[in-house]
Amino acid sequence: MNHQTKSKIRRKALSLLEAQGISSAPVPVERIAKALGANLRFSPLDDELSGMVYVKDGTPIVGVNALHHPNRQRFTIAHELGHLQLHRTEITKEIHVDKGFPMLMRNTVSAEGVNEMEIEANLFAAELLMPESFLAASLDGEPFDIDDEGAVSTLAKQYKVSASAMRFRLGNLFA
Ligand SMILES: [Zn+2]
């Protein structure tokens, strides 16, 4: 993903937070979904399915696996909102189904459009749920050790994200 795409994604996430007057964690992702006119549906799905998104007659529908941990559901919603904000044309043509997330694919370069979309939606989700300015305020200039499991887990709880999502984000931003 080039620098331009990255900053476009960041701007889109930040403008949603600003529009909703959200300035601290945890980010109320369901409220943002509603503000975007998205219809959230929680249903029990197979474990490997995280969620899905499509636009039907102009209304975005976001499906979430109701059996997953609430923090994972929040990431799923944020990821699907990323598709909605970034890939609306693609998800209007057909239902987009997410099987897990390639969270740890940071070194994987793929020419395949689908994977590019997933990486973009994941970045959007991270920018929405764990904005850099929020994290900088949380860390308050203190040195942070990414290998400190306790510290990562405390931040993850505060942001209502999984510890692995938080570790990945902190690694991307500050390591
Ligand atoms: Zn996806």
Tab-separated table of N, CA and C and ligand atoms in Angstrom:
chain	number	residue	atom	x	y	z
A	1	MET	N	0.854	-1.188	0.000
A	1	MET	CA	0.000	0.000	0.000
A	1	MET	C	0.897	1.247	0.000
A	2	ASN	N	0.625	2.164	-0.900
A	2	ASN	CA	1.489	3.348	-0.944
A	2	ASN	C	1.087	4.392	0.112
A	3	HIS	N	1.966	5.355	0.254
A	3	HIS	CA	1.785	6.365	1.298
A	3	HIS	C	0.468	7.135	1.126
A	4	GLN	N	0.148	7.433	-0.141
A	4	GLN	CA	-1.078	8.182	-0.441
A	4	GLN	C	-2.324	7.436	0.037
A	5	THR	N	-2.368	6.138	-0.259
A	5	THR	CA	-3.513	5.329	0.162
A	5	THR	C	-3.597	5.302	1.683
A	6	LYS	N	-2.446	5.121	2.326
A	6	LYS	CA	-2.421	5.096	3.792
A	6	LYS	C	-2.975	6.388	4.378
A	7	SER	N	-2.557	7.523	3.831
A	7	SER	CA	-3.037	8.772	4.443
A	7	SER	C	-4.494	9.023	4.090
A	8	LYS	N	-4.935	8.556	2.946
A	8	LYS	CA	-6.364	8.673	2.610
A	8	LYS	C	-7.197	7.883	3.631
A	9	ILE	N	-6.761	6.674	3.937
A	9	ILE	CA	-7.478	5.818	4.881
A	9	ILE	C	-7.510	6.469	6.264
A	10	ARG	N	-6.362	7.002	6.674
A	10	ARG	CA	-6.290	7.674	7.968
A	10	ARG	C	-7.253	8.862	8.023
A	11	ARG	N	-7.252	9.662	6.963
A	11	ARG	CA	-8.136	10.843	6.936
A	11	ARG	C	-9.595	10.449	7.040
A	12	LYS	N	-9.984	9.388	6.328
A	12	LYS	CA	-11.383	8.937	6.366
A	12	LYS	C	-11.781	8.502	7.766
A	13	ALA	N	-10.897	7.759	8.429
A	13	ALA	CA	-11.203	7.300	9.790
A	13	ALA	C	-11.288	8.497	10.739
A	14	LEU	N	-10.321	9.397	10.636
A	14	LEU	CA	-10.302	10.551	11.546
A	14	LEU	C	-11.506	11.455	11.338
A	15	SER	N	-11.954	11.604	10.092
A	15	SER	CA	-13.084	12.501	9.870
A	15	SER	C	-14.371	11.907	10.448
A	16	LEU	N	-14.485	10.585	10.454
A	16	LEU	CA	-15.649	9.960	11.104
A	16	LEU	C	-15.620	10.225	12.608
A	17	LEU	N	-14.442	10.080	13.213
A	17	LEU	CA	-14.321	10.321	14.660
A	17	LEU	C	-14.661	11.772	14.983
A	18	GLU	N	-14.139	12.666	14.155
A	18	GLU	CA	-14.394	14.090	14.375
A	18	GLU	C	-15.872	14.414	14.247
A	19	ALA	N	-16.492	13.880	13.196
A	19	ALA	CA	-17.905	14.164	12.947
A	19	ALA	C	-18.770	13.721	14.124
A	20	GLN	N	-18.318	12.665	14.820
A	20	GLN	CA	-19.082	12.147	15.955
A	20	GLN	C	-18.604	12.727	17.285
A	21	GLY	N	-17.613	13.611	17.224
A	21	GLY	CA	-17.096	14.206	18.452
A	21	GLY	C	-16.431	13.204	19.381
A	22	ILE	N	-15.806	12.196	18.800
A	22	ILE	CA	-15.173	11.145	19.613
A	22	ILE	C	-13.690	11.480	19.782
A	23	SER	N	-13.267	11.592	21.044
A	23	SER	CA	-11.874	11.987	21.260
A	23	SER	C	-11.154	11.105	22.266
A	24	SER	N	-11.815	10.037	22.702
A	24	SER	CA	-11.103	9.125	23.603
A	24	SER	C	-11.621	7.704	23.426
A	25	ALA	N	-10.824	6.750	23.920
A	25	ALA	CA	-11.173	5.337	23.826
A	25	ALA	C	-12.112	4.951	24.969
A	26	PRO	N	-12.946	3.921	24.796
A	26	PRO	CA	-13.107	3.123	23.587
A	26	PRO	C	-13.990	3.821	22.550
A	27	VAL	N	-13.639	3.670	21.294
A	27	VAL	CA	-14.409	4.277	20.206
A	27	VAL	C	-15.739	3.530	20.050
A	28	PRO	N	-16.869	4.268	20.099
A	28	PRO	CA	-18.185	3.620	19.974
A	28	PRO	C	-18.478	3.251	18.518
A	29	VAL	N	-17.988	2.098	18.110
A	29	VAL	CA	-18.007	1.749	16.692
A	29	VAL	C	-19.425	1.500	16.164
A	30	GLU	N	-20.310	1.019	17.060
A	30	GLU	CA	-21.688	0.791	16.604
A	30	GLU	C	-22.391	2.116	16.306
A	31	ARG	N	-22.070	3.120	17.118
A	31	ARG	CA	-22.656	4.441	16.875
A	31	ARG	C	-22.175	4.996	15.538
A	32	ILE	N	-20.917	4.784	15.214
A	32	ILE	CA	-20.380	5.246	13.934
A	32	ILE	C	-21.069	4.512	12.785
A	33	ALA	N	-21.270	3.206	12.972
A	33	ALA	CA	-21.949	2.419	11.943
A	33	ALA	C	-23.343	2.992	11.682
A	34	LYS	N	-24.044	3.308	12.764
A	34	LYS	CA	-25.399	3.855	12.612
A	34	LYS	C	-25.365	5.217	11.930
A	35	ALA	N	-24.367	6.024	12.306
A	35	ALA	CA	-24.235	7.356	11.691
A	35	ALA	C	-24.013	7.227	10.182
A	36	LEU	N	-23.397	6.128	9.758
A	36	LEU	CA	-23.165	5.905	8.326
A	36	LEU	C	-24.377	5.253	7.658
A	37	GLY	N	-25.427	5.075	8.433
A	37	GLY	CA	-26.641	4.487	7.882
A	37	GLY	C	-26.563	2.983	7.712
A	38	ALA	N	-25.574	2.370	8.362
A	38	ALA	CA	-25.414	0.923	8.211
A	38	ALA	C	-26.356	0.175	9.145
A	39	ASN	N	-26.869	-0.916	8.630
A	39	ASN	CA	-27.766	-1.783	9.368
A	39	ASN	C	-26.935	-2.940	9.920
A	40	LEU	N	-26.763	-2.997	11.260
A	40	LEU	CA	-25.934	-4.046	11.868
A	40	LEU	C	-26.771	-5.270	12.172
A	41	ARG	N	-26.243	-6.430	11.785
A	41	ARG	CA	-26.954	-7.680	12.085
A	41	ARG	C	-26.008	-8.659	12.748
A	42	PHE	N	-26.358	-9.079	13.949
A	42	PHE	CA	-25.541	-10.053	14.677
A	42	PHE	C	-26.193	-11.420	14.549
A	43	SER	N	-25.456	-12.368	13.992
A	43	SER	CA	-25.996	-13.719	13.875
A	43	SER	C	-24.907	-14.727	14.210
A	44	PRO	N	-25.326	-15.876	14.752
A	44	PRO	CA	-24.338	-16.928	14.999
A	44	PRO	C	-23.853	-17.500	13.662
A	45	LEU	N	-22.547	-17.428	13.420
A	45	LEU	CA	-21.976	-17.915	12.157
A	45	LEU	C	-20.895	-18.942	12.478
A	46	ASP	N	-20.453	-19.650	11.449
A	46	ASP	CA	-19.319	-20.560	11.623
A	46	ASP	C	-18.132	-19.781	12.177
A	47	ASP	N	-17.332	-20.451	12.994
A	47	ASP	CA	-16.268	-19.739	13.698
A	47	ASP	C	-15.296	-19.010	12.774
A	48	GLU	N	-15.031	-19.571	11.578
A	48	GLU	CA	-14.030	-18.920	10.715
A	48	GLU	C	-14.591	-17.671	10.029
A	49	LEU	N	-15.910	-17.467	10.122
A	49	LEU	CA	-16.505	-16.274	9.515
A	49	LEU	C	-16.547	-15.136	10.531
A	50	SER	N	-15.927	-13.998	10.173
A	50	SER	CA	-15.949	-12.844	11.073
A	50	SER	C	-17.167	-11.979	10.801
A	51	GLY	N	-17.416	-11.762	9.521
A	51	GLY	CA	-18.529	-10.897	9.184
A	51	GLY	C	-18.680	-10.741	7.690
A	52	MET	N	-19.574	-9.863	7.311
A	52	MET	CA	-19.811	-9.612	5.891
A	52	MET	C	-20.402	-8.224	5.719
A	53	VAL	N	-20.322	-7.738	4.495
A	53	VAL	CA	-20.876	-6.413	4.234
A	53	VAL	C	-21.375	-6.354	2.795
A	54	TYR	N	-22.479	-5.684	2.594
A	54	TYR	CA	-22.929	-5.389	1.241
A	54	TYR	C	-23.904	-4.216	1.281
A	55	VAL	N	-24.122	-3.654	0.119
A	55	VAL	CA	-25.053	-2.540	0.011
A	55	VAL	C	-26.250	-3.019	-0.781
A	56	LYS	N	-27.395	-3.004	-0.119
A	56	LYS	CA	-28.614	-3.487	-0.757
A	56	LYS	C	-29.588	-2.322	-0.906
A	57	ASP	N	-29.971	-2.032	-2.132
A	57	ASP	CA	-30.879	-0.914	-2.409
A	57	ASP	C	-30.421	0.367	-1.694
A	58	GLY	N	-29.113	0.598	-1.693
A	58	GLY	CA	-28.582	1.817	-1.107
A	58	GLY	C	-28.321	1.745	0.394
A	59	THR	N	-28.792	0.687	1.059
A	59	THR	CA	-28.565	0.563	2.501
A	59	THR	C	-27.429	-0.418	2.794
A	60	PRO	N	-26.396	0.055	3.502
A	60	PRO	CA	-25.320	-0.865	3.860
A	60	PRO	C	-25.772	-1.840	4.955
A	61	ILE	N	-25.507	-3.118	4.731
A	61	ILE	CA	-25.816	-4.152	5.720
A	61	ILE	C	-24.481	-4.719	6.200
A	62	VAL	N	-24.293	-4.714	7.525
A	62	VAL	CA	-23.064	-5.275	8.086
A	62	VAL	C	-23.451	-6.472	8.951
A	63	GLY	N	-22.953	-7.644	8.592
A	63	GLY	CA	-23.215	-8.852	9.366
A	63	GLY	C	-22.020	-9.156	10.259
A	64	VAL	N	-22.306	-9.557	11.509
A	64	VAL	CA	-21.237	-9.817	12.475
A	64	VAL	C	-21.492	-11.181	13.119
A	65	ASN	N	-20.409	-11.924	13.339
A	65	ASN	CA	-20.563	-13.216	14.007
A	65	ASN	C	-20.831	-12.995	15.494
A	66	ALA	N	-22.070	-13.278	15.909
A	66	ALA	CA	-22.509	-13.022	17.285
A	66	ALA	C	-21.799	-13.934	18.287
A	67	LEU	N	-21.155	-14.989	17.791
A	67	LEU	CA	-20.497	-15.929	18.704
A	67	LEU	C	-19.075	-15.507	19.046
A	68	HIS	N	-18.557	-14.523	18.338
A	68	HIS	CA	-17.189	-14.078	18.615
A	68	HIS	C	-17.134	-13.157	19.830
A	69	HIS	N	-15.937	-13.031	20.401
A	69	HIS	CA	-15.716	-12.122	21.531
A	69	HIS	C	-16.116	-10.693	21.120
A	70	PRO	N	-16.745	-9.936	22.040
A	70	PRO	CA	-17.171	-8.565	21.708
A	70	PRO	C	-16.053	-7.701	21.107
A	71	ASN	N	-14.826	-7.871	21.590
A	71	ASN	CA	-13.727	-7.074	21.030
A	71	ASN	C	-13.482	-7.427	19.573
A	72	ARG	N	-13.603	-8.711	19.262
A	72	ARG	CA	-13.424	-9.142	17.878
A	72	ARG	C	-14.574	-8.621	17.023
A	73	GLN	N	-15.780	-8.607	17.587
A	73	GLN	CA	-16.931	-8.060	16.855
A	73	GLN	C	-16.709	-6.585	16.539
A	74	ARG	N	-16.140	-5.865	17.481
A	74	ARG	CA	-15.867	-4.444	17.242
A	74	ARG	C	-14.887	-4.267	16.088
A	75	PHE	N	-13.863	-5.121	16.055
A	75	PHE	CA	-12.895	-5.019	14.963
A	75	PHE	C	-13.566	-5.376	13.636
A	76	THR	N	-14.415	-6.402	13.678
A	76	THR	CA	-15.137	-6.800	12.461
A	76	THR	C	-15.978	-5.638	11.935
A	77	ILE	N	-16.736	-4.996	12.837
A	77	ILE	CA	-17.584	-3.875	12.407
A	77	ILE	C	-16.717	-2.786	11.784
A	78	ALA	N	-15.607	-2.456	12.458
A	78	ALA	CA	-14.720	-1.405	11.942
A	78	ALA	C	-14.142	-1.802	10.576
A	79	HIS	N	-13.788	-3.071	10.428
A	79	HIS	CA	-13.255	-3.574	9.154
A	79	HIS	C	-14.313	-3.455	8.046
A	80	GLU	N	-15.534	-3.846	8.357
A	80	GLU	CA	-16.594	-3.777	7.341
A	80	GLU	C	-16.920	-2.323	6.995
A	81	LEU	N	-16.858	-1.434	8.004
A	81	LEU	CA	-17.056	-0.006	7.709
A	81	LEU	C	-15.939	0.491	6.794
A	82	GLY	N	-14.753	-0.081	6.948
A	82	GLY	CA	-13.647	0.251	6.050
A	82	GLY	C	-13.998	-0.095	4.614
A	83	HIS	N	-14.552	-1.281	4.408
A	83	HIS	CA	-14.989	-1.651	3.050
A	83	HIS	C	-16.041	-0.669	2.552
A	84	LEU	N	-16.933	-0.295	3.453
A	84	LEU	CA	-18.007	0.614	3.071
A	84	LEU	C	-17.452	1.975	2.645
A	85	GLN	N	-16.450	2.443	3.368
A	85	GLN	CA	-15.874	3.755	3.073
A	85	GLN	C	-14.904	3.724	1.893
A	86	LEU	N	-14.286	2.570	1.682
A	86	LEU	CA	-13.200	2.501	0.687
A	86	LEU	C	-13.568	1.721	-0.566
A	87	HIS	N	-14.485	0.766	-0.431
A	87	HIS	CA	-14.739	-0.168	-1.540
A	87	HIS	C	-16.228	-0.291	-1.836
A	88	ARG	N	-16.918	0.826	-1.781
A	88	ARG	CA	-18.373	0.779	-1.889
A	88	ARG	C	-18.834	0.152	-3.212
A	89	THR	N	-18.160	0.468	-4.282
A	89	THR	CA	-18.546	-0.093	-5.581
A	89	THR	C	-18.479	-1.623	-5.556
A	90	GLU	N	-17.363	-2.142	-5.032
A	90	GLU	CA	-17.168	-3.596	-5.002
A	90	GLU	C	-18.234	-4.288	-4.144
A	91	ILE	N	-18.565	-3.696	-2.987
A	91	ILE	CA	-19.514	-4.372	-2.094
A	91	ILE	C	-20.962	-4.094	-2.473
A	92	THR	N	-21.173	-3.257	-3.485
A	92	THR	CA	-22.526	-3.088	-3.989
A	92	THR	C	-22.811	-4.155	-5.032
A	93	LYS	N	-21.748	-4.561	-5.741
A	93	LYS	CA	-21.917	-5.583	-6.779
A	93	LYS	C	-22.188	-6.948	-6.180
A	94	GLU	N	-21.485	-7.278	-5.087
A	94	GLU	CA	-21.686	-8.593	-4.482
A	94	GLU	C	-21.380	-8.558	-2.993
A	95	ILE	N	-21.944	-9.528	-2.263
A	95	ILE	CA	-21.716	-9.618	-0.819
A	95	ILE	C	-20.245	-9.901	-0.567
A	96	HIS	N	-19.655	-9.156	0.363
A	96	HIS	CA	-18.269	-9.394	0.726
A	96	HIS	C	-18.238	-10.152	2.046
A	97	VAL	N	-17.648	-11.339	2.034
A	97	VAL	CA	-17.603	-12.178	3.228
A	97	VAL	C	-16.180	-12.238	3.756
A	98	ASP	N	-16.015	-12.038	5.065
A	98	ASP	CA	-14.688	-12.083	5.672
A	98	ASP	C	-14.493	-13.340	6.496
A	99	LYS	N	-13.478	-14.090	6.116
A	99	LYS	CA	-13.087	-15.276	6.883
A	99	LYS	C	-11.821	-14.924	7.635
A	100	GLY	N	-11.969	-14.575	8.915
A	100	GLY	CA	-10.785	-14.171	9.680
A	100	GLY	C	-10.189	-12.920	9.075
A	101	PHE	N	-9.070	-12.470	9.620
A	101	PHE	CA	-8.416	-11.296	9.067
A	101	PHE	C	-6.927	-11.556	8.966
A	102	PRO	N	-6.339	-11.111	7.890
A	102	PRO	CA	-4.885	-11.310	7.759
A	102	PRO	C	-4.111	-10.292	8.580
A	103	MET	N	-4.384	-10.291	9.905
A	103	MET	CA	-3.763	-9.313	10.801
A	103	MET	C	-2.245	-9.335	10.722
A	104	LEU	N	-1.704	-10.515	10.517
A	104	LEU	CA	-0.252	-10.626	10.661
A	104	LEU	C	0.440	-10.693	9.304
A	105	MET	N	-0.254	-10.210	8.287
A	105	MET	CA	0.308	-10.282	6.937
A	105	MET	C	1.130	-9.047	6.605
A	106	ARG	N	1.735	-8.451	7.616
A	106	ARG	CA	2.383	-7.160	7.381
A	106	ARG	C	3.480	-7.236	6.324
A	107	ASN	N	4.100	-8.397	6.170
A	107	ASN	CA	5.187	-8.484	5.190
A	107	ASN	C	4.750	-9.122	3.880
A	108	THR	N	3.480	-9.434	3.795
A	108	THR	CA	3.003	-10.094	2.596
A	108	THR	C	2.618	-9.058	1.547
A	109	VAL	N	3.287	-9.091	0.448
A	109	VAL	CA	2.930	-8.201	-0.641
A	109	VAL	C	2.148	-9.031	-1.647
A	110	SER	N	0.932	-8.597	-1.901
A	110	SER	CA	0.113	-9.352	-2.827
A	110	SER	C	-0.402	-8.451	-3.934
A	111	ALA	N	-0.351	-8.970	-5.130
A	111	ALA	CA	-0.860	-8.205	-6.267
A	111	ALA	C	-2.358	-8.425	-6.409
A	112	GLU	N	-2.871	-9.361	-5.632
A	112	GLU	CA	-4.281	-9.715	-5.756
A	112	GLU	C	-5.172	-8.623	-5.158
A	113	GLY	N	-6.121	-8.134	-5.942
A	113	GLY	CA	-6.974	-7.046	-5.490
A	113	GLY	C	-7.697	-7.348	-4.196
A	114	VAL	N	-8.176	-8.544	-4.043
A	114	VAL	CA	-8.964	-8.899	-2.858
A	114	VAL	C	-8.133	-8.719	-1.597
A	115	ASN	N	-6.882	-9.209	-1.615
A	115	ASN	CA	-6.053	-9.064	-0.435
A	115	ASN	C	-5.725	-7.608	-0.156
A	116	GLU	N	-5.551	-6.850	-1.198
A	116	GLU	CA	-5.289	-5.426	-1.038
A	116	GLU	C	-6.465	-4.772	-0.300
A	117	MET	N	-7.676	-5.156	-0.697
A	117	MET	CA	-8.875	-4.633	-0.036
A	117	MET	C	-8.888	-4.996	1.445
A	118	GLU	N	-8.485	-6.222	1.758
A	118	GLU	CA	-8.483	-6.663	3.168
A	118	GLU	C	-7.476	-5.869	3.985
A	119	ILE	N	-6.300	-5.650	3.396
A	119	ILE	CA	-5.262	-4.911	4.111
A	119	ILE	C	-5.718	-3.476	4.346
A	120	GLU	N	-6.370	-2.902	3.347
A	120	GLU	CA	-6.871	-1.533	3.493
A	120	GLU	C	-7.958	-1.454	4.565
A	121	ALA	N	-8.872	-2.433	4.560
A	121	ALA	CA	-9.957	-2.430	5.558
A	121	ALA	C	-9.399	-2.639	6.967
A	122	ASN	N	-8.366	-3.465	7.079
A	122	ASN	CA	-7.737	-3.658	8.394
A	122	ASN	C	-7.060	-2.395	8.884
A	123	LEU	N	-6.412	-1.697	7.975
A	123	LEU	CA	-5.767	-0.438	8.377
A	123	LEU	C	-6.834	0.569	8.810
A	124	PHE	N	-7.929	0.638	8.044
A	124	PHE	CA	-9.021	1.532	8.412
A	124	PHE	C	-9.521	1.199	9.820
A	125	ALA	N	-9.719	-0.092	10.094
A	125	ALA	CA	-10.217	-0.520	11.410
A	125	ALA	C	-9.248	-0.089	12.513
A	126	ALA	N	-7.957	-0.252	12.258
A	126	ALA	CA	-6.955	0.138	13.258
A	126	ALA	C	-6.967	1.654	13.466
A	127	GLU	N	-7.086	2.396	12.359
A	127	GLU	CA	-7.114	3.869	12.470
A	127	GLU	C	-8.363	4.340	13.205
A	128	LEU	N	-9.464	3.605	13.044
A	128	LEU	CA	-10.719	3.999	13.672
A	128	LEU	C	-10.739	3.637	15.164
A	129	LEU	N	-10.302	2.423	15.492
A	129	LEU	CA	-10.399	1.944	16.881
A	129	LEU	C	-9.212	2.363	17.741
A	130	MET	N	-8.055	2.571	17.077
A	130	MET	CA	-6.830	2.906	17.823
A	130	MET	C	-6.108	4.076	17.138
A	131	PRO	N	-6.764	5.261	17.111
A	131	PRO	CA	-6.126	6.396	16.431
A	131	PRO	C	-4.792	6.750	17.101
A	132	GLU	N	-3.852	7.151	16.284
A	132	GLU	CA	-2.510	7.438	16.797
A	132	GLU	C	-2.540	8.501	17.896
A	133	SER	N	-3.372	9.548	17.704
A	133	SER	CA	-3.385	10.629	18.701
A	133	SER	C	-3.940	10.128	20.036
A	134	PHE	N	-4.924	9.213	20.003
A	134	PHE	CA	-5.470	8.653	21.241
A	134	PHE	C	-4.382	7.862	21.973
A	135	LEU	N	-3.667	7.054	21.175
A	135	LEU	CA	-2.631	6.205	21.775
A	135	LEU	C	-1.499	7.057	22.340
A	136	ALA	N	-1.144	8.097	21.593
A	136	ALA	CA	-0.078	8.978	22.078
A	136	ALA	C	-0.499	9.590	23.418
A	137	ALA	N	-1.789	9.974	23.534
A	137	ALA	CA	-2.286	10.536	24.793
A	137	ALA	C	-2.279	9.472	25.892
A	138	SER	N	-2.661	8.238	25.536
A	138	SER	CA	-2.672	7.155	26.528
A	138	SER	C	-1.267	6.890	27.057
A	139	LEU	N	-0.288	6.920	26.138
A	139	LEU	CA	1.089	6.614	26.554
A	139	LEU	C	1.720	7.815	27.251
A	140	ASP	N	1.211	9.001	26.955
A	140	ASP	CA	1.610	10.223	27.658
A	140	ASP	C	3.126	10.412	27.697
A	141	GLY	N	3.769	10.129	26.592
A	141	GLY	CA	5.205	10.360	26.509
A	141	GLY	C	6.078	9.370	27.265
A	142	GLU	N	5.423	8.407	27.931
A	142	GLU	CA	6.195	7.408	28.668
A	142	GLU	C	6.794	6.398	27.689
A	143	PRO	N	7.977	5.891	27.965
A	143	PRO	CA	8.519	4.836	27.106
A	143	PRO	C	7.637	3.590	27.207
A	144	PHE	N	7.415	2.950	26.084
A	144	PHE	CA	6.518	1.797	26.085
A	144	PHE	C	7.241	0.579	25.538
A	145	ASP	N	7.139	-0.513	26.285
A	145	ASP	CA	7.779	-1.757	25.862
A	145	ASP	C	6.725	-2.676	25.255
A	146	ILE	N	6.837	-2.873	23.931
A	146	ILE	CA	5.837	-3.664	23.218
A	146	ILE	C	5.820	-5.123	23.671
A	147	ASP	N	6.914	-5.571	24.288
A	147	ASP	CA	6.968	-6.949	24.782
A	147	ASP	C	6.405	-7.074	26.197
A	148	ASP	N	5.961	-5.955	26.763
A	148	ASP	CA	5.345	-5.991	28.086
A	148	ASP	C	3.876	-6.394	27.945
A	149	GLU	N	3.632	-7.701	28.131
A	149	GLU	CA	2.290	-8.259	27.905
A	149	GLU	C	1.235	-7.537	28.740
A	150	GLY	N	1.575	-7.241	29.998
A	150	GLY	CA	0.630	-6.597	30.896
A	150	GLY	C	0.227	-5.220	30.403
A	151	ALA	N	1.214	-4.457	29.935
A	151	ALA	CA	0.941	-3.097	29.465
A	151	ALA	C	0.098	-3.125	28.192
A	152	VAL	N	0.423	-4.054	27.275
A	152	VAL	CA	-0.351	-4.178	26.036
A	152	VAL	C	-1.783	-4.558	26.373
A	153	SER	N	-1.942	-5.486	27.305
A	153	SER	CA	-3.289	-5.962	27.630
A	153	SER	C	-4.109	-4.880	28.348
A	154	THR	N	-3.470	-4.056	29.155
A	154	THR	CA	-4.174	-2.936	29.798
A	154	THR	C	-4.704	-1.959	28.747
A	155	LEU	N	-3.860	-1.627	27.776
A	155	LEU	CA	-4.295	-0.721	26.706
A	155	LEU	C	-5.403	-1.363	25.871
A	156	ALA	N	-5.250	-2.650	25.582
A	156	ALA	CA	-6.247	-3.364	24.776
A	156	ALA	C	-7.609	-3.307	25.464
A	157	LYS	N	-7.620	-3.490	26.782
A	157	LYS	CA	-8.888	-3.437	27.538
A	157	LYS	C	-9.513	-2.045	27.452
A	158	GLN	N	-8.664	-1.042	27.589
A	158	GLN	CA	-9.124	0.345	27.547
A	158	GLN	C	-9.754	0.674	26.177
A	159	TYR	N	-9.172	0.133	25.117
A	159	TYR	CA	-9.649	0.411	23.756
A	159	TYR	C	-10.681	-0.608	23.285
A	160	LYS	N	-10.923	-1.638	24.116
A	160	LYS	CA	-11.825	-2.737	23.758
A	160	LYS	C	-11.462	-3.364	22.411
A	161	VAL	N	-10.199	-3.729	22.310
A	161	VAL	CA	-9.697	-4.485	21.155
A	161	VAL	C	-8.926	-5.680	21.700
A	162	SER	N	-8.623	-6.641	20.840
A	162	SER	CA	-7.842	-7.786	21.305
A	162	SER	C	-6.399	-7.343	21.551
A	163	ALA	N	-5.724	-8.095	22.404
A	163	ALA	CA	-4.321	-7.771	22.691
A	163	ALA	C	-3.483	-7.879	21.416
A	164	SER	N	-3.810	-8.847	20.547
A	164	SER	CA	-2.995	-8.988	19.328
A	164	SER	C	-3.201	-7.803	18.388
A	165	ALA	N	-4.440	-7.306	18.299
A	165	ALA	CA	-4.689	-6.126	17.465
A	165	ALA	C	-3.930	-4.921	18.023
A	166	MET	N	-3.915	-4.783	19.352
A	166	MET	CA	-3.216	-3.651	19.974
A	166	MET	C	-1.712	-3.763	19.763
A	167	ARG	N	-1.166	-4.967	19.940
A	167	ARG	CA	0.272	-5.163	19.780
A	167	ARG	C	0.692	-4.826	18.342
A	168	PHE	N	-0.127	-5.288	17.385
A	168	PHE	CA	0.150	-5.049	15.974
A	168	PHE	C	0.144	-3.542	15.670
A	169	ARG	N	-0.851	-2.873	16.213
A	169	ARG	CA	-0.980	-1.433	15.986
A	169	ARG	C	0.194	-0.650	16.596
A	170	LEU	N	0.525	-0.983	17.847
A	170	LEU	CA	1.628	-0.291	18.519
A	170	LEU	C	2.942	-0.543	17.781
A	171	GLY	N	3.094	-1.777	17.289
A	171	GLY	CA	4.291	-2.104	16.533
A	171	GLY	C	4.392	-1.276	15.262
A	172	ASN	N	3.255	-1.111	14.593
A	172	ASN	CA	3.239	-0.315	13.354
A	172	ASN	C	3.531	1.146	13.622
A	173	LEU	N	2.996	1.651	14.738
A	173	LEU	CA	3.111	3.091	14.995
A	173	LEU	C	4.406	3.499	15.672
A	174	PHE	N	4.794	2.721	16.652
A	174	PHE	CA	5.853	3.228	17.541
A	174	PHE	C	7.128	2.399	17.548
A	175	ALA	N	7.114	1.222	16.945
A	175	ALA	CA	8.309	0.373	17.057
A	175	ALA	C	9.386	0.814	16.059
B	1	ZN	ZN	-12.890	-7.745	4.406
